[in-house]
Coordinates of C-alpha atoms and ligand atoms in Angstrom, one line a residue:
X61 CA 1.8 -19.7 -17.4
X62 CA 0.7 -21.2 -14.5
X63 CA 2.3 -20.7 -11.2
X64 CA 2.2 -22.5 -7.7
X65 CA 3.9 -22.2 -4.2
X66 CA 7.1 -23.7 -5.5
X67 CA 7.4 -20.5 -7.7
X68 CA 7.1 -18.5 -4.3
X69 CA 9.0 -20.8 -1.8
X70 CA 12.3 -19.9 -3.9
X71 CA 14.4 -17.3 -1.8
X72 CA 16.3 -14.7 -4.2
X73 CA 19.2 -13.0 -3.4
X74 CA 18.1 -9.2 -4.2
X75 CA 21.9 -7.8 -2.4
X76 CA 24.1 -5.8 -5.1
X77 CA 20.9 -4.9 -7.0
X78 CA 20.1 -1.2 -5.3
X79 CA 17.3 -2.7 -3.7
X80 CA 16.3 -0.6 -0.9
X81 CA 15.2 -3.5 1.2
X82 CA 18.4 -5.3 1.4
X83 CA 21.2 -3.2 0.4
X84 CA 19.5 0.3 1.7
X85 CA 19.9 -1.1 5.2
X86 CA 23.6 -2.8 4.5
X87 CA 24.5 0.4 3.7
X88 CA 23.7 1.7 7.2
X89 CA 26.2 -1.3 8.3
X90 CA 23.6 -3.4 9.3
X91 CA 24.7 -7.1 7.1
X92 CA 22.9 -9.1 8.9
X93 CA 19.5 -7.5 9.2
X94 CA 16.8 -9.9 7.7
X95 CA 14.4 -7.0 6.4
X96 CA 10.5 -7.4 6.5
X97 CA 10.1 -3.6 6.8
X98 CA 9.4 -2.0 3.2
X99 CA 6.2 -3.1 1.3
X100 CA 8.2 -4.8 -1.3
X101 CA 8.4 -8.5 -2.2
X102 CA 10.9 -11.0 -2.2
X103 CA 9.1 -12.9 -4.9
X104 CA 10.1 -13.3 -8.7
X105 CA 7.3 -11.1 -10.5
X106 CA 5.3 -12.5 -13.3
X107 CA 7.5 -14.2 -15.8
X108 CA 4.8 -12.4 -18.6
X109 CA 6.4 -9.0 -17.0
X110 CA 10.0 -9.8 -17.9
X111 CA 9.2 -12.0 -21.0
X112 CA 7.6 -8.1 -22.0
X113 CA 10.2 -6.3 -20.7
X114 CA 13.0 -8.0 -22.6
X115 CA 11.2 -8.2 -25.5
X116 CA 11.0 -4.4 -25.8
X117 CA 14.8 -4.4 -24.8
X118 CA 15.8 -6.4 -28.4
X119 CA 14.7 -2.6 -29.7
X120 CA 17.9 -0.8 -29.1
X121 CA 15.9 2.8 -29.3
X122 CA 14.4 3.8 -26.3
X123 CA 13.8 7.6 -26.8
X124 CA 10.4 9.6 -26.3
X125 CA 7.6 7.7 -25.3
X126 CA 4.1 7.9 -24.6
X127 CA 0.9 6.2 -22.8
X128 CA 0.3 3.7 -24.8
X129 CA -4.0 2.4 -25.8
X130 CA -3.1 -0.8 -24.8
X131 CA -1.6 -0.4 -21.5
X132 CA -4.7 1.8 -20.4
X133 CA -6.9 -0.7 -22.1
X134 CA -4.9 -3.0 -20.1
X135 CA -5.8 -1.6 -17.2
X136 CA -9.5 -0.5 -17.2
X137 CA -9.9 -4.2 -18.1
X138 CA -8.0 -5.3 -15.2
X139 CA -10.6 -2.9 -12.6
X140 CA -13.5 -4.2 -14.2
X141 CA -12.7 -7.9 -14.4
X142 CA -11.1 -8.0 -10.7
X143 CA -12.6 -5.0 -9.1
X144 CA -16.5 -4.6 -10.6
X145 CA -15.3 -0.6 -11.3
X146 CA -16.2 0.5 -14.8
X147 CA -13.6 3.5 -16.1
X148 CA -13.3 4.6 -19.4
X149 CA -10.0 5.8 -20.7
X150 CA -10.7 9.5 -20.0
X151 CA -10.9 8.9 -16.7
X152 CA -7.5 8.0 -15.6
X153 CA -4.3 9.8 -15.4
X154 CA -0.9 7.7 -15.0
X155 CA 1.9 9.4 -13.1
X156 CA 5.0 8.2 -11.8
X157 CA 4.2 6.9 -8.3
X158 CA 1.3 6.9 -6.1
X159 CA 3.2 9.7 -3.6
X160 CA 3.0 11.6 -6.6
X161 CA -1.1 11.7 -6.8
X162 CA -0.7 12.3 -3.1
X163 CA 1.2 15.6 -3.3
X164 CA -0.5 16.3 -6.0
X165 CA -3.7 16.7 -5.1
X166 CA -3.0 18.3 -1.9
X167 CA -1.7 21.2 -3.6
X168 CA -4.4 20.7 -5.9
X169 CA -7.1 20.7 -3.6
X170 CA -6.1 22.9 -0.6
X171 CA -4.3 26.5 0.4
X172 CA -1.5 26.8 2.9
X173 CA -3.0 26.4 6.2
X174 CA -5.9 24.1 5.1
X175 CA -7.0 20.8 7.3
X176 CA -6.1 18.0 5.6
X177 CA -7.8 14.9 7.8
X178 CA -6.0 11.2 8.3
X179 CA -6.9 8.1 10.3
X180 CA -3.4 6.9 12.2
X181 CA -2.0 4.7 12.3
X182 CA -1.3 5.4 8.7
X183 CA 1.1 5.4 5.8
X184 CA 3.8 7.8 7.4
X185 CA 4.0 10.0 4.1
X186 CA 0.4 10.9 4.4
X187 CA 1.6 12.9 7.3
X188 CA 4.8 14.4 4.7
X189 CA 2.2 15.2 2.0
X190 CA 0.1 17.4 4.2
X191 CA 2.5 18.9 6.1
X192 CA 5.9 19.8 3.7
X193 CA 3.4 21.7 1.6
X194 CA 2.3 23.6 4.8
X195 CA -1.1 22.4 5.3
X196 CA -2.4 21.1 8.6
X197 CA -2.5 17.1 9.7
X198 CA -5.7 16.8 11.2
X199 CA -5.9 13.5 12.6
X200 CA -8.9 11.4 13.5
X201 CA -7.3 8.2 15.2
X202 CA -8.9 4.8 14.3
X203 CA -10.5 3.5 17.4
X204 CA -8.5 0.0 18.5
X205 CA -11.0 -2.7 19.2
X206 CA -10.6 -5.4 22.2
X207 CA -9.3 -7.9 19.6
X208 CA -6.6 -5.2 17.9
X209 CA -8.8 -4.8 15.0
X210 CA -9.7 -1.2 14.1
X211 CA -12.9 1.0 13.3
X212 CA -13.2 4.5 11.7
X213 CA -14.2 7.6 14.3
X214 CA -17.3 8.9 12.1
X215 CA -17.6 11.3 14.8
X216 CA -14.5 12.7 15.0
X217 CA -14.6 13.3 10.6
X218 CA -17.7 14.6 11.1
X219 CA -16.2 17.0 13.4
X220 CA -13.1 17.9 11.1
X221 CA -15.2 18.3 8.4
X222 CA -17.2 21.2 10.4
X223 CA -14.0 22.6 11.5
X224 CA -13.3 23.1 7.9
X225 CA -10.9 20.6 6.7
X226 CA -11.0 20.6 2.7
X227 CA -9.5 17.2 1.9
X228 CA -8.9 13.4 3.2
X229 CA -6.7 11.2 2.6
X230 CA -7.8 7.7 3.1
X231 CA -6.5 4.6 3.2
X232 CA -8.4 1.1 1.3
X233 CA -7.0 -1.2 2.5
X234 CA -5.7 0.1 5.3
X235 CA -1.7 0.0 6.0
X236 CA -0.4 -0.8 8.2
X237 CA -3.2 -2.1 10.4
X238 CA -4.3 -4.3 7.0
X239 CA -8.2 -4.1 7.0
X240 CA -10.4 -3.4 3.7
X241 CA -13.2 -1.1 4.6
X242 CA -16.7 -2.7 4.6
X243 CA -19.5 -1.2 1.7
X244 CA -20.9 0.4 5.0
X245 CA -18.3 1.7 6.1
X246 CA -17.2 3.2 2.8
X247 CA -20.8 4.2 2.8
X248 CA -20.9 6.0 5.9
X249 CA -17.9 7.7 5.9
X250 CA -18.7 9.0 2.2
X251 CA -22.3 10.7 3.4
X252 CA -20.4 12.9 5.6
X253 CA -17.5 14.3 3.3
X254 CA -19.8 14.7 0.8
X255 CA -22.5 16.4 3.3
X256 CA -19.6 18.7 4.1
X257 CA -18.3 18.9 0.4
X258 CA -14.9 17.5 1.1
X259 CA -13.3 16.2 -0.8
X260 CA -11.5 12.5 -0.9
X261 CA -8.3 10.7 -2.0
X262 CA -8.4 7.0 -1.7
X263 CA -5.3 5.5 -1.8
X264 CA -6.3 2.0 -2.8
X265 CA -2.8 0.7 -3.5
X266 CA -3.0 -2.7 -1.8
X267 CA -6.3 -3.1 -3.1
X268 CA -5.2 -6.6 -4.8
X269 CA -4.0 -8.1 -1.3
X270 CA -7.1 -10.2 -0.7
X271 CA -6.3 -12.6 2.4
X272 CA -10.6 -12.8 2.4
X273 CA -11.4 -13.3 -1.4
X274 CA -13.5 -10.4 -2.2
X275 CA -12.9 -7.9 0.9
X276 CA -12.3 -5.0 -1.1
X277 CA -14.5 -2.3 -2.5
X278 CA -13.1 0.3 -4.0
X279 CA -14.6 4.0 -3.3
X280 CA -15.3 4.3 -7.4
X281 CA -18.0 1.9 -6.5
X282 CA -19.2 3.7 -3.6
X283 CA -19.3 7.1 -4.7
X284 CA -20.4 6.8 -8.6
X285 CA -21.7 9.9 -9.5
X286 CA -19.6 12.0 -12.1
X287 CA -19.2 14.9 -9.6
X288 CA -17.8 13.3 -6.7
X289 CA -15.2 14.7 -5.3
X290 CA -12.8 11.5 -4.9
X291 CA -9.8 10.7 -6.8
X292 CA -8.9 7.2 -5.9
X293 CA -4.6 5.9 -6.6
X294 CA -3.5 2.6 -7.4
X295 CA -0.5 0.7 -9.2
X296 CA 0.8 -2.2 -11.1
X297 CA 4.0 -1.2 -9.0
X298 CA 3.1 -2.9 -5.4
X299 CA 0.6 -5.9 -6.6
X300 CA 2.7 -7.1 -9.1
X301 CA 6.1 -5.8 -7.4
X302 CA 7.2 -2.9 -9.8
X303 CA 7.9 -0.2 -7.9
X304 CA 11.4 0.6 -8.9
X305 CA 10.3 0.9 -12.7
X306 CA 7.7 3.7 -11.2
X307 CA 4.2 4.0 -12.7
X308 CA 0.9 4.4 -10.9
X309 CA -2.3 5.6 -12.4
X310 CA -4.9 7.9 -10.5
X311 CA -9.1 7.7 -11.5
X312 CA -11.6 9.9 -11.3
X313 CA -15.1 10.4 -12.9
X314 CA -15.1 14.1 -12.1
X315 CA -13.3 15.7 -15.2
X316 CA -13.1 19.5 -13.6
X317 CA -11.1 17.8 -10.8
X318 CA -9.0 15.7 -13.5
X319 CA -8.1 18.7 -15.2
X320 CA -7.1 20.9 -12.3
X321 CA -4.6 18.0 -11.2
X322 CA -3.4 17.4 -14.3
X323 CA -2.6 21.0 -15.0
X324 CA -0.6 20.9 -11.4
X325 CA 1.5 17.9 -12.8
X326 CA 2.4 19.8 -15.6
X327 CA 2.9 23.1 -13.8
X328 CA 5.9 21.3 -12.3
X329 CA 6.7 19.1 -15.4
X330 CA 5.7 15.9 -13.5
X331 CA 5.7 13.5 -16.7
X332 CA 5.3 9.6 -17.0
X333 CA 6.8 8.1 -20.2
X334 CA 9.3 5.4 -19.3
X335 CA 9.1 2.7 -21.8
X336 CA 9.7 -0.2 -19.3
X337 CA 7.2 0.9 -17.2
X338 CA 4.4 0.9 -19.4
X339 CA 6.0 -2.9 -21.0
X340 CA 5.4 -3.8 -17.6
X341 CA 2.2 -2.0 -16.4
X342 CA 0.2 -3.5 -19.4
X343 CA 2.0 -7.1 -19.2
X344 CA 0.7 -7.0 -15.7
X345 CA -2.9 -5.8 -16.0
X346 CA -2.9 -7.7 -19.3
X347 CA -1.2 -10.9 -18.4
X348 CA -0.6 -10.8 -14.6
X349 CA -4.1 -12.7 -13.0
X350 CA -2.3 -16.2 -12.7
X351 CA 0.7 -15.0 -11.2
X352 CA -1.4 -12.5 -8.8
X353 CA -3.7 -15.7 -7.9
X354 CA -1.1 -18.1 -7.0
X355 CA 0.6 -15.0 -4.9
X356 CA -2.7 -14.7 -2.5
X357 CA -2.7 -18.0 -1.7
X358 CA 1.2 -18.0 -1.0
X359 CA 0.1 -14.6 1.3
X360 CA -2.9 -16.0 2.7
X361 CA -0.6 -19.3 3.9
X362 CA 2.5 -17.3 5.6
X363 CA -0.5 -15.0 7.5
X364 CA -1.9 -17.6 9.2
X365 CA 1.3 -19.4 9.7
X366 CA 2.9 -16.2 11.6
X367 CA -0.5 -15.6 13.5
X368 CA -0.4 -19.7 14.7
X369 CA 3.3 -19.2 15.9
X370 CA 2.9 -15.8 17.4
X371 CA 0.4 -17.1 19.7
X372 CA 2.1 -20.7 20.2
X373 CA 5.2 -19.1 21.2
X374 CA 5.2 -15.0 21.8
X375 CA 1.3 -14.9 23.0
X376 CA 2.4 -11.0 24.4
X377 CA 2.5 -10.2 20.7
X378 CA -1.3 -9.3 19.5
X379 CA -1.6 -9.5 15.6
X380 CA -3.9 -7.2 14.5
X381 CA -7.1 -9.1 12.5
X382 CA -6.5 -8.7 9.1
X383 CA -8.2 -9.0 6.0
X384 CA -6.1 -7.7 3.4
X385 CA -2.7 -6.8 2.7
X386 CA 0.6 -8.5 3.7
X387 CA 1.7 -6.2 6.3
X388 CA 0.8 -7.4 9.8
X389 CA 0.5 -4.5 12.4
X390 CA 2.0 -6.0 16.1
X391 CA 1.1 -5.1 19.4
X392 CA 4.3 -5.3 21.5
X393 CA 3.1 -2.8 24.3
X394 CA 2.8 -6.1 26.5
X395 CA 6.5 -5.9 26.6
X396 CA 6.8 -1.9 28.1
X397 CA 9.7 -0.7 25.9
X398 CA 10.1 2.2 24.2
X399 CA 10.1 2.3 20.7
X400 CA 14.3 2.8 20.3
X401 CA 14.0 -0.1 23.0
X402 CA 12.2 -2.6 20.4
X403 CA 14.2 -1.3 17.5
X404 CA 17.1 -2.0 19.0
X405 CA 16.4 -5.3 20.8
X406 CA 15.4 -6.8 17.4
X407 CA 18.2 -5.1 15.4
X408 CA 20.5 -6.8 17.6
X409 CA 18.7 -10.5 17.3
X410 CA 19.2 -9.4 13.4
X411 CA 15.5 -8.7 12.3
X412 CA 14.0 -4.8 10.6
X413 CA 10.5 -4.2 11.0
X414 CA 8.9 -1.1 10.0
X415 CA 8.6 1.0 13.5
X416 CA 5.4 1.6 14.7
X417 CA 5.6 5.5 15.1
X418 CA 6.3 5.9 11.0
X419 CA 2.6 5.3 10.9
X420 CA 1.7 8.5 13.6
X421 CA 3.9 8.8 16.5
X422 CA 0.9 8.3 19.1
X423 CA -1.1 5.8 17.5
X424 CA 1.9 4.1 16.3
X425 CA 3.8 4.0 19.3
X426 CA 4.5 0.3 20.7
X427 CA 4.0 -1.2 17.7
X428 CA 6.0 -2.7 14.8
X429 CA 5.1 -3.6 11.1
X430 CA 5.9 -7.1 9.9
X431 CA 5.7 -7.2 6.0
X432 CA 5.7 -11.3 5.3
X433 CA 5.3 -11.2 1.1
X434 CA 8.5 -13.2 1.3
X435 CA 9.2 -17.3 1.2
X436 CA 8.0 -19.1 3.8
X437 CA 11.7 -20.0 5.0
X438 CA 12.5 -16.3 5.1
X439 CA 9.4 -15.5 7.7
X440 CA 10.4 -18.4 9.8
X441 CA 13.9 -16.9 9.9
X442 CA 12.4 -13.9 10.7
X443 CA 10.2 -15.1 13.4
X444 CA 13.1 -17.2 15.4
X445 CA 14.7 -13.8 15.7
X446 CA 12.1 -12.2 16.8
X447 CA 11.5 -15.0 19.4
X448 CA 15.4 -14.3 20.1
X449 CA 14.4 -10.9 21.0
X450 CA 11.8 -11.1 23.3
X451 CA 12.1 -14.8 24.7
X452 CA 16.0 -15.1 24.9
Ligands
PLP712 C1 -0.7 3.0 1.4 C2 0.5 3.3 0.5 N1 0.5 4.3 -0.4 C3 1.5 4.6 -1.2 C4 2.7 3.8 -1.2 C5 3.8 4.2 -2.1 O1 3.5 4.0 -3.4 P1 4.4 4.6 -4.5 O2 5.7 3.8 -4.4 O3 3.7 4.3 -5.8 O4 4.6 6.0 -4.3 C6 2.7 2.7 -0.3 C7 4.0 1.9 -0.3 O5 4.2 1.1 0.6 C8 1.6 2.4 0.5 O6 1.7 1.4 1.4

């Protein structure tokens, strides 16, 4: 099928379904919050997903299961033909969610008490991982640039690394401040975990959000040999907006490092095997590249439309540079509140962003996260709140 904005400019009404983004915050008693928090879509998904997915519902047996050829043929196909990254079947293990290869490998790959190093601002359960399995966070700030775009502290890994931290977990793209590492970037900071021999998780989940066709690399194509210490984590789940069917798939070339995680998942009976999921997952990788086409363009039109009216009308707010993702990361420090302060103030003109401190309470601080993979008339809702807020 072919799809076009029209597809995405439909609202749908996602209250009464469990959804986490709407309801999750009713149930707080919050009605009339308009959420752009989570990184979940407001957009039909591909109608080759559900076409699948009902299709396997006319069997009424849905007992054991297992990984299916074609839905990992599905998607090494999908990471060569969109990605360049060559995989073959033996170097993949699917698992329920990408938190799951998170956890996983930090037990995995480190004792109690081990360094485990992050860049904040950064996915808020890296800092969970690392720390409810009683290893250390050691953080290595991104720098912030005069413009509000980021770079990496080389000297500051370099530095962990010597200290003896045993494991990174990187983000590519980044979230929340929505920048795909360069080749030399990825190139840099790979010579000195390797020098060191630690090793890496990339968590390349948004790796599909290209705002700048062709911005990604993943780290599969940056450290290639079969001995690498990197695992990298990716899903159908967020590009194609699956997450509550669960599935995500983690690859690596090094099979001593496959093993040992695998044999953690199954220490602890951590199993994938749900029959809609895998419908879905291969649909996706199989089926999905129209659908995932049409849906940049819709993302790359609502990014530039928020970062025009941010600066025609609340030029205090700095939007980070971005170019990947759909998750803008806002500078609202021009405003001096503290972080319950700009909760509040735009909970009460009936907006949720993600707060800035979920993403490392110091780098974090002063900052919210607008997620704007929603239709156009949803983030110009969103943004006459926020105007409410901070103009009224
Ligand atoms: C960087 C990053 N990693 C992991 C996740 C969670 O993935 P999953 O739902 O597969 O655990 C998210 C979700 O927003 C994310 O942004």
């Amino acid at each position: 099928m072919m799809y076009d904005r029209s597809y995405f400019d439909q609202p749908i009404s996602r209250i009464g379904t469990a959804c986490e983004k709407w309801d999750g915050i009713q149930e707080e008693g919050k009605q009339d919050l308009l959420p752009m928090w989570v990184a979940d879509m407001d957009f039909r998904c591909a109608k080759e997903i559900t076409d699948a997915i009902k299709a396997r519902a006319e069997h009424p047996v849905f007992g054991y299961t297992f990984e299916t050829e074609a839905a990992t043929q599905a998607m090494l196909g999908f990471m060569k033909r969109r990605h360049g990254v060559e995989l073959t079947a033996d170097e993949q293990i699917m698992m329920p969610c990408v938190i799951t290869g998170l956890r996983t490998a930090v037990l995995t790959l480190t004792q109690p008490g081990d360094g485990v190093i992050v860049q904040p601002p950064v996915y808020g359960p890296f800092f969970a991982s690392i720390r409810e399995n009683d290893r250390r966070v050691v953080e290595c700030p991104l720098i912030r640039q005069v413009d509000g775009g980021y770079r990496m502290d080389l000297d500051s890994v370099e530095e962990a690394c010597k200290a003896g931290a045993k494991l990174m977990l990187f983000c590519n793209p980044h979230n929340p401040v929505g920048h795909a590492w360069s080749r030399d970037e990825l190139t840099a900071l790979w010579q000195i975990l390797d020098k060191y021999g630690v090793y890496m998780v990339s968590d390349e989940i948004h790796q599909d959000f290209e705002l700048v066709p062709g911005c990604v690399t993943s780290m599969l194509n940056i450290a290639t040999e079969k001995d690498a210490k990197l695992c990298t984590l990716t899903s159908a789940s967020k590009s194609f907006n699956l997450a509550g069917l669960q599935q995500a798939v983690l690859f690596t070339r090094n099979q001593q490092l496959k093993n040992d995680l695998a044999a953690c998942m199954h220490r602890v009976g951590v199993v994938q095997g749900n029959i809609f999921a895998m419908t879905a997952t291969e649909a996706a990788f199989a089926h999905g590249d129209n659908w995932l086409d049409a849906l940049l363009d819709y993302l790359r039109g609502n990014e530039q439309y928020i970062r025009q009216e941010l600066k025609a009308r609340l030029p205090k707010i700095v939007l980070s540079p971005m170019n990947a993702t759909y998750v803008g990361w806002m500078d609202m420090r021009a405003y001096g509140l503290t972080d319950e302060e700009l909760t509040k103030r735009t909970h009460e003109a009936g907006v949720a962003f993600t707060g800035g401190p979920f993403f490392g309470e110091k780098a974090g601080s002063g900052f919210l996260r607008i997620n704007f993979a929603c239709p156009r008339s949803q983030v110009e809702e969103a943004l006459r709140r926020l105007e409410k807020a901070f103009n009224a």
